[in-house]
Tab-separated table of N, CA, C and O in Angstrom:
chain	number	residue	atom	x	y	z
A	1	MET	N	9.984	-146.757	10.178
A	1	MET	CA	11.057	-147.558	9.594
A	1	MET	C	11.680	-148.393	10.703
A	1	MET	O	12.172	-147.862	11.689
A	2	GLY	N	11.685	-149.706	10.519
A	2	GLY	CA	12.381	-150.591	11.432
A	2	GLY	C	13.773	-150.863	10.910
A	2	GLY	O	13.975	-150.991	9.709
A	3	THR	N	14.741	-150.914	11.815
A	3	THR	CA	16.117	-151.212	11.391
A	3	THR	C	16.671	-152.363	12.216
A	3	THR	O	17.515	-152.175	13.090
A	4	PRO	N	16.203	-153.567	11.922
A	4	PRO	CA	16.713	-154.722	12.659
A	4	PRO	C	18.097	-155.141	12.176
A	4	PRO	O	18.550	-154.732	11.105
A	5	ASP	N	18.750	-155.938	12.992
A	5	ASP	CA	20.001	-156.599	12.630
A	5	ASP	C	19.692	-158.063	12.385
A	5	ASP	O	18.835	-158.635	13.052
A	6	ILE	N	20.398	-158.655	11.444
A	6	ILE	CA	20.384	-160.109	11.305
A	6	ILE	C	21.823	-160.582	11.268
A	6	ILE	O	22.735	-159.820	10.951
A	7	LEU	N	21.990	-161.830	11.602
A	7	LEU	CA	23.293	-162.463	11.556
A	7	LEU	C	23.190	-163.614	10.568
A	7	LEU	O	22.281	-164.433	10.670
A	8	ILE	N	24.090	-163.632	9.608
A	8	ILE	CA	24.114	-164.694	8.611
A	8	ILE	C	25.434	-165.439	8.742
A	8	ILE	O	26.510	-164.822	8.718
A	9	HIS	N	25.332	-166.740	8.913
A	9	HIS	CA	26.529	-167.585	8.999
A	9	HIS	C	26.849	-168.132	7.615
A	9	HIS	O	25.969	-168.620	6.921
A	10	VAL	N	28.124	-168.026	7.243
A	10	VAL	CA	28.612	-168.627	6.002
A	10	VAL	C	29.577	-169.744	6.379
A	10	VAL	O	30.020	-169.847	7.527
A	11	HIS	N	29.930	-170.552	5.421
A	11	HIS	CA	30.855	-171.657	5.662
A	11	HIS	C	32.190	-171.090	6.140
A	11	HIS	O	32.702	-170.125	5.561
A	12	PRO	N	32.767	-171.657	7.188
A	12	PRO	CA	34.043	-171.152	7.716
A	12	PRO	C	35.175	-171.151	6.696
A	12	PRO	O	36.132	-170.396	6.840
A	13	GLU	N	35.082	-171.981	5.670
A	13	GLU	CA	36.130	-172.048	4.661
A	13	GLU	C	35.970	-171.018	3.541
A	13	GLU	O	36.816	-170.950	2.641
A	14	LEU	N	34.907	-170.204	3.580
A	14	LEU	CA	34.716	-169.174	2.556
A	14	LEU	C	35.912	-168.225	2.613
A	14	LEU	O	36.261	-167.709	3.685
A	15	SER	N	36.544	-167.999	1.478
A	15	SER	CA	37.770	-167.208	1.442
A	15	SER	C	37.511	-165.745	1.809
A	15	SER	O	36.392	-165.244	1.703
A	16	ALA	N	38.569	-165.067	2.226
A	16	ALA	CA	38.477	-163.641	2.551
A	16	ALA	C	38.009	-162.851	1.330
A	16	ALA	O	37.222	-161.907	1.451
A	17	GLU	N	38.471	-163.253	0.158
A	17	GLU	CA	38.053	-162.582	-1.081
A	17	GLU	C	36.546	-162.738	-1.300
A	17	GLU	O	35.856	-161.777	-1.630
A	18	ASP	N	36.045	-163.946	-1.095
A	18	ASP	CA	34.611	-164.170	-1.267
A	18	ASP	C	33.796	-163.486	-0.174
A	18	ASP	O	32.696	-162.993	-0.436
A	19	ARG	N	34.319	-163.400	1.040
A	19	ARG	CA	33.612	-162.666	2.096
A	19	ARG	C	33.500	-161.188	1.728
A	19	ARG	O	32.462	-160.565	1.942
A	20	ALA	N	34.557	-160.630	1.135
A	20	ALA	CA	34.509	-159.231	0.687
A	20	ALA	C	33.463	-159.067	-0.416
A	20	ALA	O	32.725	-158.073	-0.438
A	21	LYS	N	33.379	-160.040	-1.314
A	21	LYS	CA	32.360	-159.994	-2.373
A	21	LYS	C	30.963	-160.055	-1.773
A	21	LYS	O	30.049	-159.362	-2.241
A	22	VAL	N	30.778	-160.882	-0.745
A	22	VAL	CA	29.479	-160.986	-0.079
A	22	VAL	C	29.108	-159.643	0.543
A	22	VAL	O	27.979	-159.161	0.378
A	23	GLU	N	30.041	-159.029	1.255
A	23	GLU	CA	29.760	-157.718	1.854
A	23	GLU	C	29.334	-156.713	0.786
A	23	GLU	O	28.349	-155.988	0.963
A	24	ASN	N	30.071	-156.670	-0.325
A	24	ASN	CA	29.742	-155.733	-1.402
A	24	ASN	C	28.380	-156.033	-2.015
A	24	ASN	O	27.612	-155.111	-2.303
A	25	GLU	N	28.091	-157.308	-2.235
A	25	GLU	CA	26.806	-157.712	-2.826
A	25	GLU	C	25.651	-157.296	-1.923
A	25	GLU	O	24.652	-156.753	-2.392
A	26	VAL	N	25.792	-157.535	-0.634
A	26	VAL	CA	24.721	-157.196	0.303
A	26	VAL	C	24.561	-155.681	0.402
A	26	VAL	O	23.442	-155.167	0.459
A	27	MET	N	25.660	-154.946	0.403
A	27	MET	CA	25.576	-153.481	0.483
A	27	MET	C	24.887	-152.873	-0.733
A	27	MET	O	24.342	-151.771	-0.644
A	28	LYS	N	24.875	-153.572	-1.867
A	28	LYS	CA	24.187	-153.087	-3.067
A	28	LYS	C	22.667	-153.186	-2.939
A	28	LYS	O	21.949	-152.547	-3.694
A	29	CYS	N	22.197	-153.995	-2.012
A	29	CYS	CA	20.755	-154.221	-1.857
A	29	CYS	C	20.080	-152.973	-1.291
A	29	CYS	O	20.538	-152.405	-0.297
A	30	THR	N	19.011	-152.566	-1.936
A	30	THR	CA	18.237	-151.435	-1.452
A	30	THR	C	17.730	-151.726	-0.049
A	30	THR	O	17.171	-152.789	0.208
A	31	GLY	N	17.965	-150.797	0.849
A	31	GLY	CA	17.503	-150.944	2.213
A	31	GLY	C	18.554	-151.439	3.185
A	31	GLY	O	18.361	-151.395	4.397
A	32	VAL	N	19.692	-151.898	2.681
A	32	VAL	CA	20.770	-152.346	3.568
A	32	VAL	C	21.574	-151.122	3.990
A	32	VAL	O	22.010	-150.325	3.165
A	33	ILE	N	21.752	-150.983	5.299
A	33	ILE	CA	22.474	-149.846	5.860
A	33	ILE	C	23.936	-150.204	6.103
A	33	ILE	O	24.833	-149.404	5.840
A	34	ALA	N	24.193	-151.401	6.593
A	34	ALA	CA	25.562	-151.855	6.862
A	34	ALA	C	25.616	-153.372	6.770
A	34	ALA	O	24.656	-154.054	7.123
A	35	ALA	N	26.739	-153.887	6.304
A	35	ALA	CA	26.970	-155.333	6.220
A	35	ALA	C	28.454	-155.581	6.455
A	35	ALA	O	29.290	-155.118	5.675
A	36	ASN	N	28.756	-156.281	7.552
A	36	ASN	CA	30.163	-156.474	7.917
A	36	ASN	C	30.401	-157.839	8.530
A	36	ASN	O	29.622	-158.286	9.373
A	37	PHE	N	31.502	-158.453	8.125
A	37	PHE	CA	31.987	-159.652	8.791
A	37	PHE	C	32.864	-159.213	9.956
A	37	PHE	O	33.557	-158.197	9.880
A	38	ASP	N	32.878	-159.973	11.020
A	38	ASP	CA	33.809	-159.783	12.121
A	38	ASP	C	35.063	-160.571	11.736
A	38	ASP	O	35.165	-161.757	12.029
A	39	HIS	N	35.972	-159.920	11.052
A	39	HIS	CA	37.116	-160.600	10.445
A	39	HIS	C	38.074	-161.234	11.457
A	39	HIS	O	38.843	-162.116	11.100
A	40	HIS	N	38.028	-160.797	12.712
A	40	HIS	CA	38.987	-161.293	13.693
A	40	HIS	C	38.422	-162.413	14.561
A	40	HIS	O	39.027	-163.479	14.657
A	41	GLN	N	37.284	-162.193	15.184
A	41	GLN	CA	36.754	-163.194	16.108
A	41	GLN	C	35.859	-164.230	15.442
A	41	GLN	O	35.929	-165.410	15.766
A	42	HIS	N	35.006	-163.789	14.529
A	42	HIS	CA	34.042	-164.691	13.894
A	42	HIS	C	33.976	-164.403	12.392
A	42	HIS	O	32.994	-163.835	11.911
A	43	PRO	N	34.985	-164.806	11.639
A	43	PRO	CA	35.029	-164.453	10.216
A	43	PRO	C	33.922	-165.076	9.379
A	43	PRO	O	33.717	-164.685	8.235
A	44	HIS	N	33.173	-166.005	9.944
A	44	HIS	CA	32.083	-166.647	9.211
A	44	HIS	C	30.720	-166.022	9.536
A	44	HIS	O	29.700	-166.503	9.066
A	45	ALA	N	30.697	-164.926	10.323
A	45	ALA	CA	29.445	-164.310	10.752
A	45	ALA	C	29.301	-162.918	10.144
A	45	ALA	O	30.103	-162.020	10.406
A	46	LEU	N	28.275	-162.741	9.327
A	46	LEU	CA	27.980	-161.460	8.688
A	46	LEU	C	26.827	-160.799	9.434
A	46	LEU	O	25.739	-161.382	9.555
A	47	THR	N	27.055	-159.612	9.942
A	47	THR	CA	26.004	-158.838	10.590
A	47	THR	C	25.489	-157.811	9.595
A	47	THR	O	26.277	-157.094	8.971
A	48	VAL	N	24.165	-157.750	9.467
A	48	VAL	CA	23.547	-156.836	8.506
A	48	VAL	C	22.512	-155.983	9.233
A	48	VAL	O	21.620	-156.505	9.904
A	49	LEU	N	22.623	-154.678	9.095
A	49	LEU	CA	21.638	-153.717	9.578
A	49	LEU	C	20.862	-153.261	8.349
A	49	LEU	O	21.472	-152.868	7.349
A	50	TYR	N	19.534	-153.324	8.428
A	50	TYR	CA	18.749	-153.007	7.230
A	50	TYR	C	17.414	-152.373	7.585
A	50	TYR	O	16.952	-152.441	8.721
A	51	ASN	N	16.800	-151.739	6.605
A	51	ASN	CA	15.478	-151.141	6.728
A	51	ASN	C	14.457	-152.201	6.346
A	51	ASN	O	14.342	-152.555	5.170
A	52	SER	N	13.711	-152.675	7.321
A	52	SER	CA	12.771	-153.770	7.066
A	52	SER	C	11.581	-153.344	6.211
A	52	SER	O	10.840	-154.198	5.724
A	53	ASP	N	11.404	-152.037	6.010
A	53	ASP	CA	10.351	-151.571	5.106
A	53	ASP	C	10.782	-151.684	3.644
A	53	ASP	O	9.953	-151.649	2.740
A	54	ALA	N	12.093	-151.808	3.412
A	54	ALA	CA	12.623	-151.818	2.047
A	54	ALA	C	13.094	-153.197	1.593
A	54	ALA	O	13.128	-153.467	0.385
A	55	ILE	N	13.478	-154.068	2.527
A	55	ILE	CA	14.028	-155.381	2.166
A	55	ILE	C	13.782	-156.353	3.314
A	55	ILE	O	13.725	-155.945	4.474
A	56	SER	N	13.650	-157.610	2.975
A	56	SER	CA	13.441	-158.629	4.018
A	56	SER	C	14.743	-159.374	4.297
A	56	SER	O	15.671	-159.390	3.476
A	57	GLY	N	14.795	-160.012	5.436
A	57	GLY	CA	15.938	-160.843	5.778
A	57	GLY	C	16.144	-161.957	4.763
A	57	GLY	O	17.274	-162.313	4.431
A	58	LYS	N	15.051	-162.507	4.262
A	58	LYS	CA	15.150	-163.584	3.271
A	58	LYS	C	15.793	-163.092	1.980
A	58	LYS	O	16.545	-163.828	1.341
A	59	GLN	N	15.501	-161.860	1.587
A	59	GLN	CA	16.116	-161.305	0.387
A	59	GLN	C	17.621	-161.116	0.594
A	59	GLN	O	18.412	-161.365	-0.322
A	60	ILE	N	17.996	-160.684	1.777
A	60	ILE	CA	19.412	-160.518	2.084
A	60	ILE	C	20.113	-161.875	2.066
A	60	ILE	O	21.182	-162.027	1.479
A	61	LEU	N	19.488	-162.869	2.678
A	61	LEU	CA	20.059	-164.215	2.686
A	61	LEU	C	20.246	-164.723	1.259
A	61	LEU	O	21.276	-165.326	0.940
A	62	SER	N	19.301	-164.465	0.388
A	62	SER	CA	19.417	-164.894	-1.014
A	62	SER	C	20.641	-164.278	-1.679
A	62	SER	O	21.322	-164.933	-2.470
A	63	ALA	N	20.929	-163.016	-1.362
A	63	ALA	CA	22.115	-162.364	-1.936
A	63	ALA	C	23.386	-163.054	-1.456
A	63	ALA	O	24.327	-163.249	-2.227
A	64	VAL	N	23.423	-163.451	-0.188
A	64	VAL	CA	24.592	-164.143	0.368
A	64	VAL	C	24.733	-165.536	-0.243
A	64	VAL	O	25.841	-165.989	-0.543
A	65	GLN	N	23.617	-166.193	-0.470
A	65	GLN	CA	23.649	-167.567	-0.987
A	65	GLN	C	24.159	-167.659	-2.417
A	65	GLN	O	24.459	-168.743	-2.882
A	66	LYS	N	24.325	-166.545	-3.102
A	66	LYS	CA	24.973	-166.556	-4.416
A	66	LYS	C	26.427	-167.011	-4.285
A	66	LYS	O	27.004	-167.555	-5.209
A	67	TYR	N	27.014	-166.765	-3.117
A	67	TYR	CA	28.414	-167.111	-2.868
A	67	TYR	C	28.576	-168.334	-1.981
A	67	TYR	O	29.614	-168.970	-1.991
A	68	ASP	N	27.550	-168.628	-1.167
A	68	ASP	CA	27.589	-169.781	-0.275
A	68	ASP	C	26.164	-170.321	-0.132
A	68	ASP	O	25.379	-169.777	0.643
A	69	SER	N	25.870	-171.355	-0.877
A	69	SER	CA	24.503	-171.887	-0.896
A	69	SER	C	24.060	-172.450	0.455
A	69	SER	O	22.881	-172.602	0.702
A	70	SER	N	25.015	-172.720	1.342
A	70	SER	CA	24.651	-173.252	2.654
A	70	SER	C	24.543	-172.179	3.725
A	70	SER	O	24.349	-172.491	4.902
A	71	ALA	N	24.638	-170.901	3.358
A	71	ALA	CA	24.530	-169.816	4.322
A	71	ALA	C	23.173	-169.896	5.023
A	71	ALA	O	22.167	-170.270	4.427
A	72	SER	N	23.175	-169.528	6.306
A	72	SER	CA	21.924	-169.568	7.078
A	72	SER	C	21.783	-168.301	7.901
A	72	SER	O	22.770	-167.682	8.306
A	73	MET	N	20.540	-167.925	8.159
A	73	MET	CA	20.238	-166.695	8.864
A	73	MET	C	19.870	-166.992	10.305
A	73	MET	O	19.141	-167.945	10.588
A	74	VAL	N	20.371	-166.144	11.206
A	74	VAL	CA	20.034	-166.212	12.625
A	74	VAL	C	19.514	-164.842	13.005
A	74	VAL	O	20.177	-163.836	12.742
A	75	GLY	N	18.352	-164.757	13.600
A	75	GLY	CA	17.817	-163.468	14.023
A	75	GLY	C	18.590	-162.917	15.194
A	75	GLY	O	19.227	-163.627	15.942
A	76	MET	N	18.550	-161.598	15.345
A	76	MET	CA	19.241	-160.962	16.461
A	76	MET	C	18.249	-160.182	17.278
A	76	MET	O	17.252	-159.750	16.864
């Protein structure tokens, strides 16, 4: 089992409420271990730890794009 991290950038104007919804949506995905925004230093950066045998980074990005269609993934 691989457990990589990915970093997903969302629009800086995405509200705190919508960021919380994004975290919850991503945590519902099978294979996601943790999903958290850095609310203080980088509120537009979502870090996701996941099981790469169960879900791909692209699938996680798709879940985020339900709330921000311009979200983009950066590998870590």
